[in-house]
Amino acid sequence: MEDILIKALAFDNQARIYAVTTTEALNLVGDRMSYFPSALDALGRVMSMAAMMGGTLKLEETVTLRIEGNGQIGRIIVDADAHGHIKGYAENPHCHFENANGTLNSKATIGDQGTITVIKDLHLKEPFIGYTPILNGGIAEDMAYYYSVSEQVPTAISLGVLVDEDSRAKVSGGFMIQLLPNATEDIITEIENKVKSLPNISELLSEGYTPLDIIKNIDKNALILDTTPVEFKCNCSKERFARGILSLGSKEIKDIIDEDGKALTTCHFCGNEYFFSKEELIDLYEEAIRNKK
Ligand code: ZN
């Protein structure tokens, strides 16, 4: 089933709800890079989170969510935009930790210390950058803390992935409820009780609940504002990688030419490879020299 993101206005116009599935996008990355179950679980949570953050953006704005914990997976980076496009990867996809009861151990995978960085390109002079510490590595609680501290928006978040025996995601998704400034104490209590009463998101999704069902389950009177297909999309190109090589500077490029005489670059997000011949590297070297002047 196609991944989607749904945005709704709920609780008497006092909150927004976002609900998303990222199963297809996650399996696309997982299959390509042979992700182990714990790594797939971690990337799926971050993907769902970033996709919903993308849903809070306008037009050409973009967001990068970077999780850097002390766990084995290393860095996790996911980019998202307002049109349902996401791309992401984990530094070490080949890590796997289970709890004693057989569930996946996200604390060992992601870590319980480290930094969450949110970079929003809002097409202003400078991007918005927010940092908060990792609290427990489950991502949902960590990101709720981020929203409360960094953006002063009280937010409830649930994220989940269910990995099957073939190390593929059976489901991946999440929801997020954000209070609007006019939210009353009564509504806040109502939302808190509702969130506590809900089963785990991965349970709901594997029972066949769609993002729309989940929103209606949270508030049956919710008004649907927007439904966007979510898809993995990488915007890498040889030109982008050429600019990357150029940014190394003339000395570094000269070293590559002298040592290897060629370069093969790989996109972390989609796995595409771009080859640069000696002639192309010499062109870039000459351009780097010109740029210095
Ligand atoms: Zn790419």
PDB file of C-alpha atoms and ligand atoms in Angstrom:
ATOM      1  CA  MET A   1       0.000   0.000   0.000  1.00  0.00           C
ATOM      2  CA  GLU A   2       1.189   3.497  -0.839  1.00  0.00           C
ATOM      3  CA  ASP A   3       2.693   5.534   2.007  1.00  0.00           C
ATOM      4  CA  ILE A   4       0.666   8.600   2.951  1.00  0.00           C
ATOM      5  CA  LEU A   5       0.706  11.574   5.292  1.00  0.00           C
ATOM      6  CA  ILE A   6      -2.574  13.028   6.524  1.00  0.00           C
ATOM      7  CA  LYS A   7      -2.956  16.344   8.307  1.00  0.00           C
ATOM      8  CA  ALA A   8      -6.060  17.173  10.309  1.00  0.00           C
ATOM      9  CA  LEU A   9      -7.514  19.822  12.561  1.00  0.00           C
ATOM     10  CA  ALA A  10      -8.970  18.265  15.689  1.00  0.00           C
ATOM     11  CA  PHE A  11     -10.184  18.670  19.250  1.00  0.00           C
ATOM     12  CA  ASP A  12     -12.453  21.610  18.521  1.00  0.00           C
ATOM     13  CA  ASN A  13      -9.789  23.396  16.411  1.00  0.00           C
ATOM     14  CA  GLN A  14      -7.353  23.314  19.313  1.00  0.00           C
ATOM     15  CA  ALA A  15      -4.868  20.740  17.969  1.00  0.00           C
ATOM     16  CA  ARG A  16      -3.387  19.407  14.761  1.00  0.00           C
ATOM     17  CA  ILE A  17      -2.939  15.717  14.114  1.00  0.00           C
ATOM     18  CA  TYR A  18      -0.468  14.252  11.626  1.00  0.00           C
ATOM     19  CA  ALA A  19      -0.496  10.549  10.795  1.00  0.00           C
ATOM     20  CA  VAL A  20       1.893   8.855   8.395  1.00  0.00           C
ATOM     21  CA  THR A  21       3.015   5.541   6.956  1.00  0.00           C
ATOM     22  CA  THR A  22       6.574   5.071   5.638  1.00  0.00           C
ATOM     23  CA  THR A  23       6.618   1.303   5.089  1.00  0.00           C
ATOM     24  CA  GLU A  24       7.384   1.389   1.364  1.00  0.00           C
ATOM     25  CA  ALA A  25      10.016   4.111   1.629  1.00  0.00           C
ATOM     26  CA  LEU A  26      11.710   2.262   4.483  1.00  0.00           C
ATOM     27  CA  ASN A  27      11.790  -1.081   2.662  1.00  0.00           C
ATOM     28  CA  LEU A  28      13.225   0.615  -0.404  1.00  0.00           C
ATOM     29  CA  VAL A  29      16.242   1.742   1.636  1.00  0.00           C
ATOM     30  CA  GLY A  30      16.355  -1.416   3.757  1.00  0.00           C
ATOM     31  CA  ASP A  31      16.422  -3.751   0.750  1.00  0.00           C
ATOM     32  CA  ARG A  32      19.069  -1.762  -1.055  1.00  0.00           C
ATOM     33  CA  MET A  33      21.484  -1.591   1.871  1.00  0.00           C
ATOM     34  CA  SER A  34      20.526  -4.888   3.635  1.00  0.00           C
ATOM     35  CA  TYR A  35      19.455  -3.260   6.895  1.00  0.00           C
ATOM     36  CA  PHE A  36      19.370  -5.452  10.008  1.00  0.00           C
ATOM     37  CA  PRO A  37      16.074  -5.373  11.970  1.00  0.00           C
ATOM     38  CA  SER A  38      17.140  -2.927  14.712  1.00  0.00           C
ATOM     39  CA  ALA A  39      18.643  -0.525  12.186  1.00  0.00           C
ATOM     40  CA  LEU A  40      15.496  -0.738  10.058  1.00  0.00           C
ATOM     41  CA  ASP A  41      13.355  -0.043  13.125  1.00  0.00           C
ATOM     42  CA  ALA A  42      15.449   3.009  14.041  1.00  0.00           C
ATOM     43  CA  LEU A  43      15.527   4.451  10.523  1.00  0.00           C
ATOM     44  CA  GLY A  44      11.769   3.878  10.143  1.00  0.00           C
ATOM     45  CA  ARG A  45      11.002   5.873  13.282  1.00  0.00           C
ATOM     46  CA  VAL A  46      13.182   8.760  12.149  1.00  0.00           C
ATOM     47  CA  MET A  47      11.668   8.617   8.634  1.00  0.00           C
ATOM     48  CA  SER A  48       8.110   8.786   9.983  1.00  0.00           C
ATOM     49  CA  MET A  49       9.082  11.646  12.266  1.00  0.00           C
ATOM     50  CA  ALA A  50      10.776  13.608   9.489  1.00  0.00           C
ATOM     51  CA  ALA A  51       7.853  13.025   7.101  1.00  0.00           C
ATOM     52  CA  MET A  52       5.449  14.516   9.660  1.00  0.00           C
ATOM     53  CA  MET A  53       7.816  17.443  10.243  1.00  0.00           C
ATOM     54  CA  GLY A  54       7.785  17.918   6.474  1.00  0.00           C
ATOM     55  CA  GLY A  55       4.009  18.148   6.774  1.00  0.00           C
ATOM     56  CA  THR A  56       4.381  21.193   9.022  1.00  0.00           C
ATOM     57  CA  LEU A  57       6.339  23.052   6.313  1.00  0.00           C
ATOM     58  CA  LYS A  58       5.218  25.286   3.477  1.00  0.00           C
ATOM     59  CA  LEU A  59       5.951  25.100  -0.273  1.00  0.00           C
ATOM     60  CA  GLU A  60       9.683  24.857  -0.930  1.00  0.00           C
ATOM     61  CA  GLU A  61      10.800  24.579   2.696  1.00  0.00           C
ATOM     62  CA  THR A  62      12.778  21.507   3.771  1.00  0.00           C
ATOM     63  CA  VAL A  63      13.789  19.869   7.031  1.00  0.00           C
ATOM     64  CA  THR A  64      16.745  17.685   7.974  1.00  0.00           C
ATOM     65  CA  LEU A  65      16.473  15.543  11.086  1.00  0.00           C
ATOM     66  CA  ARG A  66      19.816  14.299  12.372  1.00  0.00           C
ATOM     67  CA  ILE A  67      20.097  11.836  15.265  1.00  0.00           C
ATOM     68  CA  GLU A  68      23.608  11.323  16.618  1.00  0.00           C
ATOM     69  CA  GLY A  69      23.593   8.996  19.609  1.00  0.00           C
ATOM     70  CA  ASN A  70      26.152   6.794  21.346  1.00  0.00           C
ATOM     71  CA  GLY A  71      24.547   3.591  20.010  1.00  0.00           C
ATOM     72  CA  GLN A  72      25.931   1.228  17.388  1.00  0.00           C
ATOM     73  CA  ILE A  73      23.918   2.634  14.501  1.00  0.00           C
ATOM     74  CA  GLY A  74      25.875   5.898  14.497  1.00  0.00           C
ATOM     75  CA  ARG A  75      24.361   8.851  12.703  1.00  0.00           C
ATOM     76  CA  ILE A  76      20.827   8.738  11.249  1.00  0.00           C
ATOM     77  CA  ILE A  77      19.874  11.473   8.798  1.00  0.00           C
ATOM     78  CA  VAL A  78      16.504  11.992   7.125  1.00  0.00           C
ATOM     79  CA  ASP A  79      15.495  14.875   4.847  1.00  0.00           C
ATOM     80  CA  ALA A  80      11.871  15.736   4.157  1.00  0.00           C
ATOM     81  CA  ASP A  81       9.905  18.422   2.367  1.00  0.00           C
ATOM     82  CA  ALA A  82       6.327  19.683   2.288  1.00  0.00           C
ATOM     83  CA  HIS A  83       5.418  17.455  -0.670  1.00  0.00           C
ATOM     84  CA  GLY A  84       5.847  14.073   0.996  1.00  0.00           C
ATOM     85  CA  HIS A  85       9.376  13.479  -0.311  1.00  0.00           C
ATOM     86  CA  ILE A  86      11.759  11.854   2.124  1.00  0.00           C
ATOM     87  CA  LYS A  87      15.239  10.394   1.944  1.00  0.00           C
ATOM     88  CA  GLY A  88      17.364   9.010   4.721  1.00  0.00           C
ATOM     89  CA  TYR A  89      20.041   6.613   5.847  1.00  0.00           C
ATOM     90  CA  ALA A  90      21.756   5.229   8.914  1.00  0.00           C
ATOM     91  CA  GLU A  91      25.536   5.226   9.181  1.00  0.00           C
ATOM     92  CA  ASN A  92      25.717   1.571  10.263  1.00  0.00           C
ATOM     93  CA  PRO A  93      22.725  -0.402   8.883  1.00  0.00           C
ATOM     94  CA  HIS A  94      24.236  -3.676  10.100  1.00  0.00           C
ATOM     95  CA  CYS A  95      23.462  -3.481  13.798  1.00  0.00           C
ATOM     96  CA  HIS A  96      20.925  -5.457  15.756  1.00  0.00           C
ATOM     97  CA  PHE A  97      20.029  -5.622  19.464  1.00  0.00           C
ATOM     98  CA  GLU A  98      17.163  -7.446  21.123  1.00  0.00           C
ATOM     99  CA  ASN A  99      15.741  -7.085  24.611  1.00  0.00           C
ATOM    100  CA  ALA A 100      15.417 -10.191  26.801  1.00  0.00           C
ATOM    101  CA  ASN A 101      11.763 -10.533  25.683  1.00  0.00           C
ATOM    102  CA  GLY A 102      12.703 -10.555  21.996  1.00  0.00           C
ATOM    103  CA  THR A 103      11.636  -6.984  21.203  1.00  0.00           C
ATOM    104  CA  LEU A 104      14.087  -4.674  19.450  1.00  0.00           C
ATOM    105  CA  ASN A 105      16.334  -2.652  21.722  1.00  0.00           C
ATOM    106  CA  SER A 106      16.396   0.910  20.420  1.00  0.00           C
ATOM    107  CA  LYS A 107      18.483   2.141  23.341  1.00  0.00           C
ATOM    108  CA  ALA A 108      21.428  -0.050  22.344  1.00  0.00           C
ATOM    109  CA  THR A 109      20.864   0.755  18.670  1.00  0.00           C
ATOM    110  CA  ILE A 110      20.469   4.536  18.792  1.00  0.00           C
ATOM    111  CA  GLY A 111      21.892   5.185  22.253  1.00  0.00           C
ATOM    112  CA  ASP A 112      20.636   7.047  25.290  1.00  0.00           C
ATOM    113  CA  GLN A 113      23.003   9.977  24.998  1.00  0.00           C
ATOM    114  CA  GLY A 114      23.722  12.272  22.109  1.00  0.00           C
ATOM    115  CA  THR A 115      22.203  15.058  20.097  1.00  0.00           C
ATOM    116  CA  ILE A 116      19.155  15.624  17.951  1.00  0.00           C
ATOM    117  CA  THR A 117      19.600  18.345  15.378  1.00  0.00           C
ATOM    118  CA  VAL A 118      16.760  19.816  13.356  1.00  0.00           C
ATOM    119  CA  ILE A 119      17.703  22.007  10.412  1.00  0.00           C
ATOM    120  CA  LYS A 120      14.854  23.786   8.664  1.00  0.00           C
ATOM    121  CA  ASP A 121      15.497  25.612   5.443  1.00  0.00           C
ATOM    122  CA  LEU A 122      12.666  28.137   5.500  1.00  0.00           C
ATOM    123  CA  HIS A 123      14.193  30.199   2.668  1.00  0.00           C
ATOM    124  CA  LEU A 124      15.292  32.900   5.048  1.00  0.00           C
ATOM    125  CA  LYS A 125      18.843  34.236   5.232  1.00  0.00           C
ATOM    126  CA  GLU A 126      19.896  31.576   7.704  1.00  0.00           C
ATOM    127  CA  PRO A 127      18.390  28.133   8.271  1.00  0.00           C
ATOM    128  CA  PHE A 128      16.625  27.478  11.576  1.00  0.00           C
ATOM    129  CA  ILE A 129      18.737  25.061  13.633  1.00  0.00           C
ATOM    130  CA  GLY A 130      17.495  23.469  16.856  1.00  0.00           C
ATOM    131  CA  TYR A 131      19.420  21.100  19.133  1.00  0.00           C
ATOM    132  CA  THR A 132      18.197  18.952  21.987  1.00  0.00           C
ATOM    133  CA  PRO A 133      19.741  15.990  23.796  1.00  0.00           C
ATOM    134  CA  ILE A 134      18.643  12.412  23.185  1.00  0.00           C
ATOM    135  CA  LEU A 135      16.578  11.316  26.200  1.00  0.00           C
ATOM    136  CA  ASN A 136      16.109   7.584  25.674  1.00  0.00           C
ATOM    137  CA  GLY A 137      16.699   6.805  21.998  1.00  0.00           C
ATOM    138  CA  GLY A 138      13.110   5.779  21.262  1.00  0.00           C
ATOM    139  CA  ILE A 139      12.818   8.928  19.096  1.00  0.00           C
ATOM    140  CA  ALA A 140       9.136   9.654  19.959  1.00  0.00           C
ATOM    141  CA  GLU A 141       9.814  10.953  23.463  1.00  0.00           C
ATOM    142  CA  ASP A 142      13.055  12.572  22.317  1.00  0.00           C
ATOM    143  CA  MET A 143      11.217  14.506  19.620  1.00  0.00           C
ATOM    144  CA  ALA A 144       8.351  15.518  21.928  1.00  0.00           C
ATOM    145  CA  TYR A 145      11.043  17.003  24.163  1.00  0.00           C
ATOM    146  CA  TYR A 146      12.573  18.737  21.143  1.00  0.00           C
ATOM    147  CA  TYR A 147       9.241  20.361  20.259  1.00  0.00           C
ATOM    148  CA  SER A 148       8.575  21.490  23.802  1.00  0.00           C
ATOM    149  CA  VAL A 149      12.041  22.958  24.392  1.00  0.00           C
ATOM    150  CA  SER A 150      13.134  24.142  20.978  1.00  0.00           C
ATOM    151  CA  GLU A 151       9.860  25.223  19.372  1.00  0.00           C
ATOM    152  CA  GLN A 152       7.641  25.658  22.466  1.00  0.00           C
ATOM    153  CA  VAL A 153       4.908  23.501  20.923  1.00  0.00           C
ATOM    154  CA  PRO A 154       3.445  20.879  23.271  1.00  0.00           C
ATOM    155  CA  THR A 155       3.431  17.688  21.211  1.00  0.00           C
ATOM    156  CA  ALA A 156       2.506  14.047  21.696  1.00  0.00           C
ATOM    157  CA  ILE A 157       4.285  11.624  19.371  1.00  0.00           C
ATOM    158  CA  SER A 158       3.993   7.925  18.685  1.00  0.00           C
ATOM    159  CA  LEU A 159       6.293   6.093  16.272  1.00  0.00           C
ATOM    160  CA  GLY A 160       6.573   2.436  15.450  1.00  0.00           C
ATOM    161  CA  VAL A 161       7.973  -0.161  13.078  1.00  0.00           C
ATOM    162  CA  LEU A 162       7.195  -3.854  12.938  1.00  0.00           C
ATOM    163  CA  VAL A 163       9.944  -5.924  11.302  1.00  0.00           C
ATOM    164  CA  ASP A 164       9.075  -9.379   9.934  1.00  0.00           C
ATOM    165  CA  GLU A 165      11.280 -12.510   9.796  1.00  0.00           C
ATOM    166  CA  ASP A 166      12.770 -11.474   6.431  1.00  0.00           C
ATOM    167  CA  SER A 167      14.164  -8.277   8.003  1.00  0.00           C
ATOM    168  CA  ARG A 168      11.648  -6.195   6.078  1.00  0.00           C
ATOM    169  CA  ALA A 169       9.231  -3.714   7.596  1.00  0.00           C
ATOM    170  CA  LYS A 170       5.700  -5.075   7.840  1.00  0.00           C
ATOM    171  CA  VAL A 171       4.579  -1.614   8.904  1.00  0.00           C
ATOM    172  CA  SER A 172       6.259   1.702   9.677  1.00  0.00           C
ATOM    173  CA  GLY A 173       4.457   4.852  10.705  1.00  0.00           C
ATOM    174  CA  GLY A 174       3.449   7.259  13.396  1.00  0.00           C
ATOM    175  CA  PHE A 175       1.250  10.070  14.553  1.00  0.00           C
ATOM    176  CA  MET A 176       1.828  13.421  16.165  1.00  0.00           C
ATOM    177  CA  ILE A 177      -0.638  15.680  17.983  1.00  0.00           C
ATOM    178  CA  GLN A 178       0.370  19.329  18.360  1.00  0.00           C
ATOM    179  CA  LEU A 179      -1.495  21.793  20.538  1.00  0.00           C
ATOM    180  CA  LEU A 180      -2.466  25.085  18.970  1.00  0.00           C
ATOM    181  CA  PRO A 181      -1.935  28.236  21.057  1.00  0.00           C
ATOM    182  CA  ASN A 182      -5.654  28.425  21.948  1.00  0.00           C
ATOM    183  CA  ALA A 183      -5.749  24.944  23.548  1.00  0.00           C
ATOM    184  CA  THR A 184      -7.619  24.882  26.878  1.00  0.00           C
ATOM    185  CA  GLU A 185      -6.675  22.824  29.938  1.00  0.00           C
ATOM    186  CA  ASP A 186      -9.708  20.596  29.350  1.00  0.00           C
ATOM    187  CA  ILE A 187      -8.612  19.743  25.810  1.00  0.00           C
ATOM    188  CA  ILE A 188      -5.059  19.083  26.990  1.00  0.00           C
ATOM    189  CA  THR A 189      -6.380  16.597  29.567  1.00  0.00           C
ATOM    190  CA  GLU A 190      -8.639  15.006  26.950  1.00  0.00           C
ATOM    191  CA  ILE A 191      -5.706  14.557  24.542  1.00  0.00           C
ATOM    192  CA  GLU A 192      -3.462  13.147  27.280  1.00  0.00           C
ATOM    193  CA  ASN A 193      -6.095  10.571  28.219  1.00  0.00           C
ATOM    194  CA  LYS A 194      -6.720   9.694  24.581  1.00  0.00           C
ATOM    195  CA  VAL A 195      -3.002   9.149  23.887  1.00  0.00           C
ATOM    196  CA  LYS A 196      -2.656   6.951  26.989  1.00  0.00           C
ATOM    197  CA  SER A 197      -5.622   4.798  25.946  1.00  0.00           C
ATOM    198  CA  LEU A 198      -4.343   4.098  22.421  1.00  0.00           C
ATOM    199  CA  PRO A 199      -2.581   0.838  21.594  1.00  0.00           C
ATOM    200  CA  ASN A 200       0.942   0.966  20.179  1.00  0.00           C
ATOM    201  CA  ILE A 201       1.044   2.531  16.696  1.00  0.00           C
ATOM    202  CA  SER A 202       2.752  -0.479  15.092  1.00  0.00           C
ATOM    203  CA  GLU A 203      -0.018  -2.673  16.540  1.00  0.00           C
ATOM    204  CA  LEU A 204      -2.690  -0.446  15.002  1.00  0.00           C
ATOM    205  CA  LEU A 205      -0.957  -0.354  11.628  1.00  0.00           C
ATOM    206  CA  SER A 206      -0.431  -4.109  11.517  1.00  0.00           C
ATOM    207  CA  GLU A 207      -4.129  -4.581  12.288  1.00  0.00           C
ATOM    208  CA  GLY A 208      -4.776  -2.680   9.074  1.00  0.00           C
ATOM    209  CA  TYR A 209      -5.490   0.792  10.427  1.00  0.00           C
ATOM    210  CA  THR A 210      -4.693   3.499   7.866  1.00  0.00           C
ATOM    211  CA  PRO A 211      -3.447   6.963   8.839  1.00  0.00           C
ATOM    212  CA  LEU A 212      -7.029   8.170   8.321  1.00  0.00           C
ATOM    213  CA  ASP A 213      -8.386   5.478  10.687  1.00  0.00           C
ATOM    214  CA  ILE A 214      -5.793   6.473  13.261  1.00  0.00           C
ATOM    215  CA  ILE A 215      -6.779  10.141  13.113  1.00  0.00           C
ATOM    216  CA  LYS A 216     -10.486   9.276  13.344  1.00  0.00           C
ATOM    217  CA  ASN A 217      -9.674   6.987  16.247  1.00  0.00           C
ATOM    218  CA  ILE A 218      -7.984   9.881  18.051  1.00  0.00           C
ATOM    219  CA  ASP A 219     -10.833  12.312  17.309  1.00  0.00           C
ATOM    220  CA  LYS A 220     -13.788  11.120  15.259  1.00  0.00           C
ATOM    221  CA  ASN A 221     -14.721  14.742  14.470  1.00  0.00           C
ATOM    222  CA  ALA A 222     -11.262  15.637  13.109  1.00  0.00           C
ATOM    223  CA  LEU A 223     -11.336  17.722   9.951  1.00  0.00           C
ATOM    224  CA  ILE A 224      -8.956  16.379   7.291  1.00  0.00           C
ATOM    225  CA  LEU A 225      -6.881  19.240   5.887  1.00  0.00           C
ATOM    226  CA  ASP A 226      -4.531  17.455   3.539  1.00  0.00           C
ATOM    227  CA  THR A 227      -3.575  13.998   2.234  1.00  0.00           C
ATOM    228  CA  THR A 228      -0.136  13.665   0.613  1.00  0.00           C
ATOM    229  CA  PRO A 229       1.507  10.532  -0.847  1.00  0.00           C
ATOM    230  CA  VAL A 230       4.885   9.918   0.815  1.00  0.00           C
ATOM    231  CA  GLU A 231       7.749   8.682  -1.321  1.00  0.00           C
ATOM    232  CA  PHE A 232      11.482   8.185  -1.188  1.00  0.00           C
ATOM    233  CA  LYS A 233      13.106  10.680  -3.500  1.00  0.00           C
ATOM    234  CA  CYS A 234      16.778  11.490  -3.828  1.00  0.00           C
ATOM    235  CA  ASN A 235      17.850  14.607  -5.660  1.00  0.00           C
ATOM    236  CA  CYS A 236      21.503  13.672  -6.044  1.00  0.00           C
ATOM    237  CA  SER A 237      23.305  14.192  -9.353  1.00  0.00           C
ATOM    238  CA  LYS A 238      26.803  14.079 -10.734  1.00  0.00           C
ATOM    239  CA  GLU A 239      26.813  17.868 -10.724  1.00  0.00           C
ATOM    240  CA  ARG A 240      26.090  17.947  -6.973  1.00  0.00           C
ATOM    241  CA  PHE A 241      28.955  15.557  -6.307  1.00  0.00           C
ATOM    242  CA  ALA A 242      31.214  17.647  -8.560  1.00  0.00           C
ATOM    243  CA  ARG A 243      30.407  20.661  -6.386  1.00  0.00           C
ATOM    244  CA  GLY A 244      31.234  18.528  -3.346  1.00  0.00           C
ATOM    245  CA  ILE A 245      34.631  17.614  -4.785  1.00  0.00           C
ATOM    246  CA  LEU A 246      35.220  21.261  -5.688  1.00  0.00           C
ATOM    247  CA  SER A 247      34.541  22.286  -2.087  1.00  0.00           C
ATOM    248  CA  LEU A 248      37.475  20.081  -0.959  1.00  0.00           C
ATOM    249  CA  GLY A 249      39.823  22.691  -2.443  1.00  0.00           C
ATOM    250  CA  SER A 250      42.618  22.454  -4.998  1.00  0.00           C
ATOM    251  CA  LYS A 251      45.178  20.765  -2.748  1.00  0.00           C
ATOM    252  CA  GLU A 252      42.891  17.900  -1.822  1.00  0.00           C
ATOM    253  CA  ILE A 253      41.780  17.410  -5.445  1.00  0.00           C
ATOM    254  CA  LYS A 254      45.420  17.343  -6.546  1.00  0.00           C
ATOM    255  CA  ASP A 255      46.053  14.597  -3.963  1.00  0.00           C
ATOM    256  CA  ILE A 256      43.191  12.494  -5.368  1.00  0.00           C
ATOM    257  CA  ILE A 257      44.537  12.919  -8.915  1.00  0.00           C
ATOM    258  CA  ASP A 258      48.079  11.969  -7.849  1.00  0.00           C
ATOM    259  CA  GLU A 259      47.051   9.035  -5.644  1.00  0.00           C
ATOM    260  CA  ASP A 260      44.101   7.443  -7.478  1.00  0.00           C
ATOM    261  CA  GLY A 261      43.784   9.246 -10.789  1.00  0.00           C
ATOM    262  CA  LYS A 262      40.003   8.822 -10.499  1.00  0.00           C
ATOM    263  CA  ALA A 263      37.182   9.039  -7.991  1.00  0.00           C
ATOM    264  CA  LEU A 264      34.048   7.023  -7.319  1.00  0.00           C
ATOM    265  CA  THR A 265      31.498   8.764  -5.103  1.00  0.00           C
ATOM    266  CA  THR A 266      28.447   7.080  -3.597  1.00  0.00           C
ATOM    267  CA  CYS A 267      25.257   8.803  -2.477  1.00  0.00           C
ATOM    268  CA  HIS A 268      24.535   7.829   1.165  1.00  0.00           C
ATOM    269  CA  PHE A 269      20.816   8.297   0.624  1.00  0.00           C
ATOM    270  CA  CYS A 270      20.084   6.266  -2.500  1.00  0.00           C
ATOM    271  CA  GLY A 271      23.281   4.324  -3.200  1.00  0.00           C
ATOM    272  CA  ASN A 272      23.797   5.832  -6.669  1.00  0.00           C
ATOM    273  CA  GLU A 273      27.430   5.948  -7.731  1.00  0.00           C
ATOM    274  CA  TYR A 274      29.100   8.688  -9.727  1.00  0.00           C
ATOM    275  CA  PHE A 275      32.453   8.140 -11.392  1.00  0.00           C
ATOM    276  CA  PHE A 276      34.932  10.953 -12.063  1.00  0.00           C
ATOM    277  CA  SER A 277      37.706  10.319 -14.574  1.00  0.00           C
ATOM    278  CA  LYS A 278      41.170  11.845 -14.329  1.00  0.00           C
ATOM    279  CA  GLU A 279      40.219  14.426 -16.988  1.00  0.00           C
ATOM    280  CA  GLU A 280      37.119  15.443 -15.047  1.00  0.00           C
ATOM    281  CA  LEU A 281      39.145  15.727 -11.837  1.00  0.00           C
ATOM    282  CA  ILE A 282      41.718  17.895 -13.611  1.00  0.00           C
ATOM    283  CA  ASP A 283      38.879  20.169 -14.794  1.00  0.00           C
ATOM    284  CA  LEU A 284      37.650  20.445 -11.207  1.00  0.00           C
ATOM    285  CA  TYR A 285      41.199  21.076  -9.992  1.00  0.00           C
ATOM    286  CA  GLU A 286      41.593  23.923 -12.480  1.00  0.00           C
ATOM    287  CA  GLU A 287      38.223  25.349 -11.441  1.00  0.00           C
ATOM    288  CA  ALA A 288      39.280  25.187  -7.782  1.00  0.00           C
ATOM    289  CA  ILE A 289      42.458  27.128  -8.646  1.00  0.00           C
ATOM    290  CA  ARG A 290      40.396  29.746 -10.523  1.00  0.00           C
ATOM    291  CA  ASN A 291      37.987  30.029  -7.569  1.00  0.00           C
ATOM    292  CA  LYS A 292      40.886  30.810  -5.244  1.00  0.00           C
ATOM    293  CA  LYS A 293      41.876  33.860  -7.245  1.00  0.00           C
TER     294      LYS A 293
HETATM  295 ZN    ZN B   1      21.076   9.919  -4.088  1.00  0.00          ZN
END
